[in-house]
Coordinates of C-alpha atoms in Angstrom, one line a residue:
Chain V
M1 CA 133.7 144.8 206.6
N2 CA 132.4 141.3 207.4
S3 CA 129.3 140.2 205.7
K4 CA 126.5 138.4 207.6
K5 CA 127.7 135.0 206.3
D6 CA 131.2 135.7 207.5
I7 CA 129.9 136.6 211.0
A8 CA 127.8 133.4 211.1
V9 CA 130.6 131.2 210.1
I10 CA 133.0 132.8 212.7
F11 CA 130.3 132.4 215.3
L12 CA 129.8 128.7 214.5
C13 CA 133.5 128.0 214.6
W14 CA 133.9 129.7 218.0
L15 CA 130.8 127.9 219.3
S16 CA 132.2 124.5 218.4
G17 CA 135.5 125.4 220.0
I18 CA 133.8 126.5 223.2
V19 CA 131.6 123.3 223.2
I20 CA 134.7 121.1 223.0
I21 CA 136.5 122.9 225.8
F22 CA 133.4 123.0 227.9
V23 CA 132.8 119.3 227.5
M24 CA 136.4 118.5 228.5
M25 CA 136.4 120.7 231.5
F26 CA 133.0 119.4 232.6
L27 CA 134.2 115.8 232.4
T28 CA 137.4 116.4 234.3
G29 CA 135.6 118.6 236.8
Y30 CA 132.9 116.1 237.4
L31 CA 135.4 113.3 237.9
A32 CA 137.6 115.3 240.3
M33 CA 134.5 116.5 242.3
K34 CA 133.2 113.0 242.8
G35 CA 136.4 111.2 243.4
W36 CA 138.4 113.7 245.4
N37 CA 137.2 112.4 248.7
A38 CA 138.3 108.9 247.9
L39 CA 141.9 109.7 247.0
N40 CA 143.8 108.5 250.0
F41 CA 146.1 105.7 251.0
K42 CA 143.0 103.6 252.0
L43 CA 142.0 103.6 248.3
I44 CA 145.2 102.0 247.2
F45 CA 146.2 99.8 250.1
G46 CA 142.9 98.9 251.7
S47 CA 143.2 97.9 255.3
T48 CA 146.8 96.7 255.0
N49 CA 149.8 98.6 256.2
P50 CA 151.3 100.5 253.1
L51 CA 154.8 99.5 253.9
S52 CA 154.2 95.8 254.2
A53 CA 152.1 95.9 251.1
L54 CA 154.8 97.7 249.1
L55 CA 157.4 95.1 250.3
F56 CA 155.0 92.3 249.2
K57 CA 154.8 91.0 252.7
K58 CA 151.1 91.1 253.1
Q59 CA 148.2 90.8 250.5
V60 CA 146.0 93.8 249.8
F61 CA 142.4 92.7 249.4
D62 CA 140.3 95.8 249.1
G63 CA 142.6 98.3 247.6
L64 CA 143.9 99.3 244.2
F65 CA 147.4 98.1 244.8
P66 CA 147.1 94.8 242.9
S67 CA 145.5 96.5 240.0
I68 CA 148.2 99.1 239.8
I69 CA 150.9 96.4 240.0
G70 CA 149.0 94.4 237.4
T71 CA 148.9 97.3 235.0
L72 CA 152.6 98.0 235.6
L73 CA 153.5 94.4 234.8
L74 CA 151.4 94.5 231.7
I75 CA 153.1 97.7 230.5
I76 CA 156.6 96.3 231.2
C77 CA 156.1 93.0 229.5
S78 CA 154.1 94.2 226.5
V79 CA 156.6 97.0 225.8
G80 CA 159.4 94.6 226.3
F81 CA 157.9 92.4 223.6
A82 CA 156.8 95.1 221.2
V83 CA 159.6 97.7 221.3
P84 CA 162.6 95.5 220.0
L85 CA 160.5 94.0 217.3
G86 CA 158.9 97.3 216.3
L87 CA 162.2 99.2 216.4
I88 CA 163.9 96.7 214.1
T89 CA 161.0 96.6 211.7
G90 CA 160.9 100.4 211.7
I91 CA 164.6 100.6 211.0
Y92 CA 164.2 98.1 208.2
M93 CA 161.3 100.1 206.7
A94 CA 163.2 103.4 206.9
E95 CA 166.7 102.2 205.8
Y96 CA 166.8 98.9 204.0
A97 CA 163.4 98.5 202.2
N98 CA 162.9 99.3 198.6
N99 CA 159.8 101.2 197.5
F100 CA 157.6 98.2 196.7
I101 CA 158.2 96.6 200.1
K102 CA 157.6 99.9 201.8
I103 CA 154.2 100.2 200.2
M104 CA 153.2 96.6 200.8
F105 CA 154.4 96.3 204.4
G106 CA 153.1 99.8 205.1
L107 CA 149.7 98.6 204.0
F108 CA 149.9 95.6 206.4
F109 CA 150.9 97.8 209.3
D110 CA 148.1 100.3 208.6
I111 CA 145.7 97.4 208.7
L112 CA 147.2 96.2 211.9
A113 CA 146.9 99.7 213.4
S114 CA 143.3 100.0 212.5
I115 CA 142.1 96.6 213.9
P116 CA 139.7 97.1 216.7
S117 CA 141.2 96.2 220.0
I118 CA 138.5 93.7 220.8
L119 CA 139.6 91.7 217.7
I120 CA 143.2 91.5 219.1
G121 CA 141.6 90.4 222.4
L122 CA 139.7 87.7 220.4
F123 CA 143.0 86.6 218.7
G124 CA 144.6 86.3 222.1
F125 CA 141.7 84.3 223.4
S126 CA 141.8 81.9 220.5
L127 CA 145.5 81.7 220.8
A128 CA 145.0 80.6 224.4
V129 CA 142.4 78.0 223.4
F130 CA 144.7 76.7 220.7
L131 CA 147.6 76.4 223.0
H132 CA 145.4 74.8 225.6
K133 CA 144.2 72.1 223.2
H134 CA 147.4 71.4 221.3
V135 CA 150.4 72.3 223.5
S136 CA 149.6 72.0 227.2
E137 CA 146.6 71.5 229.4
N138 CA 147.8 74.1 231.9
I139 CA 147.7 77.1 229.6
Y140 CA 144.7 79.4 230.3
P141 CA 144.2 83.1 229.5
C142 CA 146.9 84.6 231.6
L143 CA 149.4 87.5 231.9
L144 CA 151.6 86.1 229.2
I145 CA 148.8 86.0 226.6
S146 CA 147.6 89.5 227.6
C147 CA 151.1 90.9 227.2
L148 CA 151.5 89.3 223.8
S149 CA 148.2 90.7 222.6
L150 CA 148.9 94.2 224.0
G151 CA 152.3 94.0 222.4
L152 CA 150.5 93.3 219.0
L153 CA 148.2 96.3 219.7
I154 CA 151.1 98.8 220.2
L155 CA 153.4 97.2 217.6
P156 CA 152.2 99.3 214.6
Y157 CA 152.5 102.6 216.5
I158 CA 156.1 101.9 217.4
I159 CA 156.9 100.8 213.8
R160 CA 155.3 104.0 212.5
T161 CA 157.1 106.4 214.9
T162 CA 160.4 104.7 214.4
Q163 CA 160.0 104.9 210.6
I164 CA 158.9 108.5 210.6
S165 CA 161.5 109.7 213.1
L166 CA 164.3 108.0 211.1
E167 CA 163.0 109.4 207.8
S168 CA 162.6 112.9 209.1
L169 CA 166.3 113.3 209.6
S170 CA 167.8 115.6 207.0
L171 CA 169.4 114.1 203.9
E172 CA 172.9 115.5 204.9
T173 CA 172.7 113.8 208.3
R174 CA 171.8 110.5 206.7
V175 CA 174.4 110.3 204.0
T176 CA 177.5 112.1 205.4
A177 CA 178.8 109.1 207.3
L178 CA 178.1 106.8 204.4
S179 CA 180.1 109.0 202.1
L180 CA 183.0 108.9 204.5
G181 CA 183.1 105.1 204.3
A182 CA 181.0 103.9 207.2
T183 CA 178.9 100.9 206.7
K184 CA 175.1 101.0 207.1
L185 CA 175.2 99.5 210.5
Q186 CA 177.8 101.9 211.7
N187 CA 175.8 104.8 210.3
L188 CA 172.7 103.5 212.1
Y189 CA 174.4 102.9 215.4
H190 CA 176.5 106.0 215.7
I191 CA 174.6 108.7 213.8
L192 CA 170.9 107.9 213.0
L193 CA 169.7 106.3 216.2
P194 CA 171.1 108.8 218.6
R195 CA 169.6 111.6 216.6
S196 CA 166.1 110.1 216.2
F197 CA 166.1 108.8 219.8
S198 CA 163.7 111.4 221.1
G199 CA 161.1 110.7 218.4
I200 CA 161.3 107.0 219.1
M201 CA 161.1 107.6 222.8
S202 CA 158.0 109.8 222.5
G203 CA 156.4 107.1 220.4
V204 CA 157.2 104.4 223.0
I205 CA 155.7 106.6 225.8
L206 CA 152.5 107.1 223.8
A207 CA 152.4 103.3 223.3
I208 CA 152.8 102.9 227.0
G209 CA 149.8 105.1 227.5
R210 CA 147.8 103.0 225.1
C211 CA 148.8 99.8 227.1
A212 CA 147.8 101.3 230.4
E213 CA 144.3 102.3 229.2
D214 CA 143.2 99.5 227.0
T215 CA 140.4 97.3 228.5
A216 CA 139.0 95.3 225.6
V217 CA 142.2 93.3 225.0
I218 CA 142.8 92.3 228.6
M219 CA 139.1 91.6 229.1
L220 CA 139.2 88.6 226.8
T221 CA 142.7 87.4 227.7
G222 CA 142.9 86.9 231.4
V223 CA 142.1 89.8 233.6
V224 CA 139.8 89.1 236.5
A225 CA 138.2 91.2 239.2
S226 CA 140.3 90.1 242.1
A227 CA 143.5 88.1 241.9
G228 CA 146.1 89.8 244.0
I229 CA 149.6 90.2 242.8
P230 CA 150.3 87.8 239.9
K231 CA 152.8 85.1 241.0
S232 CA 154.0 84.1 237.6
L233 CA 153.5 84.9 233.9
F234 CA 150.9 82.2 233.7
S235 CA 148.6 83.5 236.4
K236 CA 145.6 85.7 236.3
F237 CA 145.9 89.3 237.2
E238 CA 144.1 92.6 237.9
A239 CA 144.3 95.8 236.0
L240 CA 143.2 99.4 236.6
P241 CA 140.9 100.0 233.6
F242 CA 139.1 96.6 234.2
Y243 CA 138.6 97.6 237.8
I244 CA 136.8 100.8 236.7
Y245 CA 134.6 98.8 234.3
Y246 CA 133.8 96.2 236.9
I247 CA 132.9 98.8 239.5
S248 CA 130.7 100.7 237.1
S249 CA 128.4 97.6 236.7
Q250 CA 128.9 95.8 240.0
Y251 CA 129.2 98.4 242.7
T252 CA 127.3 97.7 245.9
S253 CA 127.7 100.8 248.0
P254 CA 128.5 104.5 247.6
E255 CA 132.0 103.8 249.0
E256 CA 132.8 101.4 246.2
L257 CA 131.5 103.9 243.6
A258 CA 133.7 106.5 245.1
N259 CA 136.6 104.1 244.8
G260 CA 135.7 103.8 241.1
Y261 CA 135.9 107.5 240.7
G262 CA 139.2 107.6 242.6
A263 CA 140.5 104.8 240.3
S264 CA 139.4 106.9 237.2
I265 CA 141.3 109.9 238.5
I266 CA 144.4 107.8 239.0
L267 CA 144.2 106.3 235.5
L268 CA 143.5 109.7 233.9
T269 CA 146.4 111.2 235.8
I270 CA 148.7 108.5 234.6
C271 CA 147.7 108.8 231.0
A272 CA 147.8 112.6 231.1
F273 CA 151.3 112.5 232.7
L274 CA 152.6 110.1 230.0
F275 CA 151.2 112.3 227.3
V276 CA 152.8 115.4 228.7
F277 CA 156.0 113.6 229.1
A278 CA 156.0 112.4 225.5
F279 CA 155.2 116.0 224.4
V280 CA 158.1 117.4 226.4
I281 CA 160.5 114.9 224.9
Q282 CA 159.3 115.8 221.4
K283 CA 159.8 119.5 222.2
S284 CA 163.4 118.8 223.3
L285 CA 163.9 117.0 220.0
H286 CA 162.7 120.2 218.2
Y287 CA 165.0 122.3 220.3
R288 CA 168.0 120.1 219.6
A289 CA 167.3 120.0 215.9
L290 CA 167.1 123.7 215.7
Y291 CA 169.9 124.8 218.0
C292 CA 172.4 122.0 218.2
A293 CA 174.5 120.8 215.4
Chain H
M1 CA 182.5 93.4 207.8
M2 CA 180.4 92.5 204.7
I3 CA 179.1 89.3 206.3
Q4 CA 178.0 91.3 209.4
E5 CA 176.2 93.8 207.1
K6 CA 174.5 91.0 205.2
L7 CA 173.5 89.2 208.3
A8 CA 172.1 92.3 209.9
A9 CA 170.1 93.1 206.7
Q10 CA 168.6 89.6 206.7
F11 CA 167.8 89.7 210.4
F12 CA 166.0 93.0 210.0
F13 CA 164.1 91.6 207.1
I14 CA 163.0 88.5 209.0
C15 CA 161.8 90.7 211.9
S16 CA 159.7 92.8 209.5
I17 CA 158.3 89.6 208.0
F18 CA 157.4 88.5 211.5
S19 CA 155.5 91.7 212.1
V20 CA 153.6 91.3 208.8
L21 CA 152.9 87.8 209.7
A22 CA 151.2 89.0 212.9
T23 CA 148.5 90.8 210.8
I24 CA 148.0 87.8 208.6
L25 CA 148.0 85.5 211.6
I26 CA 145.2 87.5 213.3
F27 CA 143.0 87.2 210.3
G28 CA 144.0 83.5 209.8
F29 CA 143.1 82.6 213.4
I30 CA 139.7 84.3 213.3
L31 CA 138.9 82.8 209.9
F32 CA 140.0 79.4 211.0
L33 CA 137.9 79.4 214.1
G34 CA 134.9 80.9 212.4
L35 CA 135.0 78.7 209.3
P36 CA 133.0 75.8 210.9
I37 CA 130.2 78.1 211.6
L38 CA 130.4 79.6 208.1
Q39 CA 130.3 76.2 206.5
E40 CA 127.4 74.9 208.6
N41 CA 125.2 77.9 208.2
N42 CA 125.0 80.1 205.2
L43 CA 127.1 83.2 205.5
L44 CA 124.2 85.3 204.3
Q45 CA 121.9 83.7 206.9
I46 CA 124.3 84.7 209.7
L47 CA 124.5 88.2 208.4
T48 CA 120.8 88.8 208.0
Q49 CA 119.1 86.9 210.8
P50 CA 118.2 88.1 214.3
W51 CA 119.9 86.7 217.3
S52 CA 117.9 84.5 219.7
P53 CA 119.7 81.4 221.0
D54 CA 116.4 79.9 222.2
T55 CA 115.0 79.6 218.8
N56 CA 118.3 78.5 217.3
A57 CA 118.7 81.7 215.4
F58 CA 122.3 83.0 215.4
G59 CA 122.3 85.8 213.1
I60 CA 124.2 89.0 213.8
Y61 CA 122.1 91.4 211.8
P62 CA 120.8 93.4 214.9
M63 CA 124.4 93.9 216.0
I64 CA 125.5 95.1 212.5
V65 CA 122.6 97.6 212.5
G66 CA 123.5 98.6 216.0
T67 CA 127.1 99.3 215.1
A68 CA 126.1 101.2 212.0
C69 CA 123.6 103.3 213.9
V70 CA 125.9 104.2 216.8
A71 CA 128.9 104.9 214.6
A72 CA 126.9 107.0 212.0
L73 CA 125.2 109.1 214.6
S74 CA 128.5 109.8 216.4
I75 CA 130.1 110.9 213.1
V76 CA 127.1 113.1 212.5
F77 CA 127.6 114.7 215.9
A78 CA 131.3 115.0 215.7
F79 CA 131.9 116.1 212.1
P80 CA 130.5 119.7 212.3
L81 CA 132.1 120.2 215.7
S82 CA 135.5 119.0 214.5
L83 CA 135.3 121.0 211.3
G84 CA 134.5 124.2 213.2
C85 CA 137.2 123.5 215.8
A86 CA 139.9 122.7 213.3
A87 CA 139.0 125.9 211.4
L88 CA 139.3 127.8 214.6
I89 CA 142.6 126.3 215.6
S90 CA 144.4 126.7 212.3
I91 CA 142.8 129.6 210.5
L92 CA 140.5 131.9 212.3
D93 CA 142.4 132.7 215.5
R94 CA 146.1 132.8 216.0
G95 CA 146.1 133.9 219.6
L96 CA 146.3 132.4 223.0
F97 CA 142.9 130.8 223.0
S98 CA 143.5 128.6 219.9
C99 CA 146.9 127.6 221.3
I100 CA 145.3 126.4 224.5
M101 CA 142.6 124.7 222.5
R102 CA 145.2 122.8 220.4
K103 CA 146.9 121.6 223.6
T104 CA 143.6 120.6 225.1
V105 CA 142.6 118.6 222.0
Q106 CA 145.9 116.9 221.9
L107 CA 145.5 116.0 225.6
M108 CA 142.0 114.7 224.9
T109 CA 143.3 112.1 222.5
G110 CA 145.0 110.4 225.4
V111 CA 141.9 110.0 227.6
P112 CA 141.1 106.3 228.2
T113 CA 137.8 105.1 226.6
V114 CA 136.8 103.3 229.8
I115 CA 136.7 106.7 231.6
Y116 CA 134.4 108.0 228.9
G117 CA 132.2 105.0 229.5
F118 CA 132.3 105.4 233.2
I119 CA 131.4 109.1 233.1
G120 CA 128.7 108.3 230.5
I121 CA 127.0 105.9 232.8
F122 CA 126.8 108.2 235.8
L123 CA 126.5 111.6 234.1
L124 CA 125.0 111.3 230.6
V125 CA 122.5 108.4 231.1
P126 CA 120.5 110.1 233.9
I127 CA 120.4 113.3 232.0
I128 CA 119.0 111.6 228.9
R129 CA 116.6 109.6 231.1
E130 CA 115.3 112.8 232.7
L131 CA 115.2 114.8 229.4
F132 CA 113.3 112.3 227.3
E133 CA 111.3 110.5 230.1
K134 CA 111.4 107.3 228.1
G135 CA 113.4 104.2 228.6
S136 CA 116.3 103.7 230.9
G137 CA 118.6 106.3 229.3
M138 CA 121.0 103.7 228.0
C139 CA 120.4 104.1 224.4
V140 CA 121.9 104.8 221.0
L141 CA 121.8 108.5 221.6
A142 CA 123.9 108.4 224.8
A143 CA 126.5 106.1 223.2
S144 CA 126.7 108.2 220.1
I145 CA 127.3 111.4 222.1
M146 CA 130.1 109.8 224.1
L147 CA 131.6 108.2 221.0
A148 CA 131.5 111.6 219.3
V149 CA 133.5 113.1 222.2
L150 CA 135.9 110.2 221.7
V151 CA 136.5 110.6 218.0
A152 CA 136.3 114.4 217.8
P153 CA 139.9 115.1 219.0
T154 CA 141.5 112.8 216.4
M155 CA 139.3 114.3 213.7
I156 CA 140.2 117.9 214.8
L157 CA 143.9 117.3 214.7
F158 CA 143.7 115.5 211.4
F159 CA 141.6 118.3 209.8
A160 CA 143.9 121.0 211.3
G161 CA 146.9 119.2 209.8
S162 CA 145.3 119.0 206.4
F163 CA 144.3 122.7 206.6
D164 CA 147.9 123.6 207.4
N165 CA 149.0 121.7 204.4
V166 CA 147.3 124.0 201.9
P167 CA 150.0 125.8 199.9
L168 CA 150.6 129.3 201.2
S169 CA 150.7 130.7 197.7
Y170 CA 147.0 130.0 197.3
L171 CA 146.3 131.9 200.5
Y172 CA 148.5 134.8 199.5
A173 CA 146.8 135.0 196.1
A174 CA 143.4 135.0 197.7
N175 CA 144.5 137.7 200.3
S176 CA 146.0 139.9 197.6
L177 CA 142.6 139.9 195.9
G178 CA 141.0 141.2 199.0
S179 CA 139.3 138.1 200.5
T180 CA 138.5 137.9 204.2
K181 CA 139.5 135.0 206.4
V182 CA 136.2 133.3 206.1
Q183 CA 136.1 133.6 202.4
N184 CA 139.6 132.1 202.4
L185 CA 138.3 129.2 204.5
L186 CA 135.2 128.5 202.5
H187 CA 136.5 129.0 199.0
V188 CA 140.2 128.1 199.1
I189 CA 141.0 125.9 202.1
F190 CA 138.0 123.6 202.1
P191 CA 138.2 122.7 198.4
C192 CA 141.9 122.1 198.6
S193 CA 141.8 119.9 201.6
W194 CA 138.7 117.9 201.0
R195 CA 140.7 114.7 200.5
G196 CA 142.2 115.2 204.0
I197 CA 138.7 115.8 205.4
V198 CA 137.4 112.6 203.8
T199 CA 140.4 110.6 205.1
G200 CA 139.8 112.1 208.6
V201 CA 136.2 111.1 208.5
I202 CA 137.0 107.6 207.4
L203 CA 139.6 107.2 210.1
A204 CA 137.1 108.4 212.7
T205 CA 134.5 106.0 211.4
G206 CA 137.0 103.1 211.7
R207 CA 137.6 104.2 215.3
A208 CA 133.9 104.5 216.0
F209 CA 133.2 101.0 214.6
G210 CA 136.0 99.4 216.6
D211 CA 135.3 101.0 220.0
T212 CA 134.2 98.5 222.6
M213 CA 133.9 100.0 226.1
I214 CA 131.6 103.0 225.4
A215 CA 129.1 100.8 223.4
L216 CA 129.4 98.1 226.1
M217 CA 128.7 100.3 229.0
I218 CA 126.3 102.9 227.6
A219 CA 124.3 101.5 224.7
G220 CA 122.2 99.1 226.6
N221 CA 123.0 95.8 225.0
A222 CA 119.5 94.7 224.0
V223 CA 119.5 92.3 221.1
H224 CA 117.0 93.9 218.8
I225 CA 117.2 96.2 215.9
P226 CA 117.0 99.8 217.3
G227 CA 113.8 101.5 216.2
S228 CA 114.6 105.0 217.4
F229 CA 117.5 106.9 218.9
L230 CA 116.2 106.2 222.4
D231 CA 116.2 102.4 221.9
S232 CA 118.9 100.3 223.4
A233 CA 121.2 98.6 221.0
R234 CA 124.1 96.2 220.9
T235 CA 127.2 96.6 218.7
L236 CA 129.4 93.9 217.2
T237 CA 132.2 94.8 219.6
S238 CA 130.1 94.6 222.7
H239 CA 128.5 91.4 221.5
I240 CA 132.0 89.8 221.2
A241 CA 132.9 91.1 224.7
L242 CA 129.6 89.8 226.3
I243 CA 129.5 86.4 224.6
S244 CA 133.1 85.4 225.0
A245 CA 132.5 84.6 228.6
A246 CA 130.2 81.8 227.7
D247 CA 131.1 78.1 227.2
Y248 CA 133.7 77.8 224.5
E249 CA 132.3 74.8 222.6
S250 CA 128.9 76.3 222.3
I251 CA 127.7 77.7 219.0
E252 CA 127.3 81.2 220.4
V253 CA 131.0 81.6 220.9
R254 CA 131.7 80.3 217.4
V255 CA 129.5 83.0 216.0
I256 CA 131.5 85.7 217.6
F257 CA 134.3 84.7 215.3
A258 CA 131.9 85.5 212.4
C259 CA 131.4 89.0 214.1
G260 CA 135.2 89.3 214.2
L261 CA 135.4 88.6 210.6
V262 CA 132.8 91.2 209.7
L263 CA 134.7 93.8 211.8
Y264 CA 138.1 92.9 210.3
C265 CA 136.8 93.0 206.8
T266 CA 135.1 96.4 207.4
T267 CA 138.2 98.0 208.8
T268 CA 140.5 96.5 206.2
F269 CA 138.2 97.8 203.5
L270 CA 138.3 101.3 205.1
V271 CA 142.1 101.3 205.2
L272 CA 142.3 100.1 201.5
F273 CA 139.8 102.9 200.6
I274 CA 142.0 105.5 202.3
R275 CA 145.0 104.2 200.4
F276 CA 143.0 104.3 197.2
L277 CA 142.2 108.0 197.8
E278 CA 145.8 108.8 198.4
F279 CA 146.8 107.0 195.3
L280 CA 144.2 109.1 193.3
S281 CA 145.5 112.3 194.8
K282 CA 149.1 111.4 194.0
R283 CA 148.1 110.7 190.4
K284 CA 146.5 114.1 189.9
L285 CA 149.5 116.2 190.7
P286 CA 151.9 116.5 187.8

């Protein structure tokens, strides 16, 4: 028989659960309701023909296409910078480091992971100024600096997921090849990396999600409101989250506001899709660990 | 073969050093660029003076107070909700609803912050404006509510994880003595996992301190010390974002490096504190 206190606690816990779910449904429902009308080709391609915009023949001036391309380029370049470095560092931390180095380096990576994103943007900005003054007059905040800063932002996540997925392999898996005479590199390449690939992959996908949604870093390092498709690594660019921020403060008509809602839906869908994808990959890892040798 | 191994080990080590250097480099750059300001004006003066460029006062004290207010209020909102939700997910209910809830909360951790800010401007601010009939609605309260929604999922998952880590033998012992689920929760699980709860709160505080977009879009950005919850305020992060667009050589932009230093030191201190708590808990177990 539940006492009054028990009933009160159960009621409060259910209440908090229902509040959280309600808030989430309210937010997504509101966004969908307001932005549903704006979701069409005109939102993305403006008044340009979609096919000629996709083949980069014509510029798109009043659509989201440059922002989407900008975000895509950001993701590719920053992941290309951060994943090799993070992978190698994670492998070092899991396989080669002694205990003292693990604790020391782990502390540094924790600090890096908890730095606010605006500070990383500030670092990128000061890096651009430093290069401008001391290396070349032509370097301004640009795509390259944003990609480096975003790469720094996601580096600790990749290191952490690589280290954890390598360390969570069972002891037998990790030492059997070594006991048969394989070197550490052979063990890594043939046994460990294939087995922990799903964990690393899901970490990379989560890092991609983080890249796509971060605004503070790119705000200080080179994103602008309208720049078209970036012609080189040293040019300014547009990005989807910055477009949403810009519209929220500078919209001049209900259509532009509806465009902002449409952009929010697109960004939310991209992030949700990446998240579900990472989750599915992790589930397949679990399945393989349980049911395959 | 041995040379290949040795080379590979050295190469891996150099890459790790490179990653560690990144952390130190960030601190070094911000310190280096903020040092002229700190040498000219007293550090204490910057930390405790108000900000008004017209009268040559470049203190960041209002921003520090703004950050502290917004972050503290959001933790006050989010902590009971997260505790109740985590208790629901991991203890009180094992059925379909808690499964759906866990998936929803995991999905919520991936929502971009700029979308929270966007929805906050167009949904939350008018509601607060109508409800309280004072000010423009862009205030500490609105920013704290949205920030609480942002940090709650991370806290919930962290709390649920630490609840699941309580040794089953404790729960079996309590059950065999006839305790109900709620008595288990209050008298066994909470005392055992209080360290995990504290770590979760500190992580959420770090996240709340460092968030830029919500504070930038919703909190109003007025440069004064907020007197009440309905006052507009400016946080350190939104200050950095707003001022960085100004002329580089001016003293205002130099001061944002001092803001950056304050933020960096705060988050580093929080991380060290968490490590210290872990160290303490490891020492207690035999």
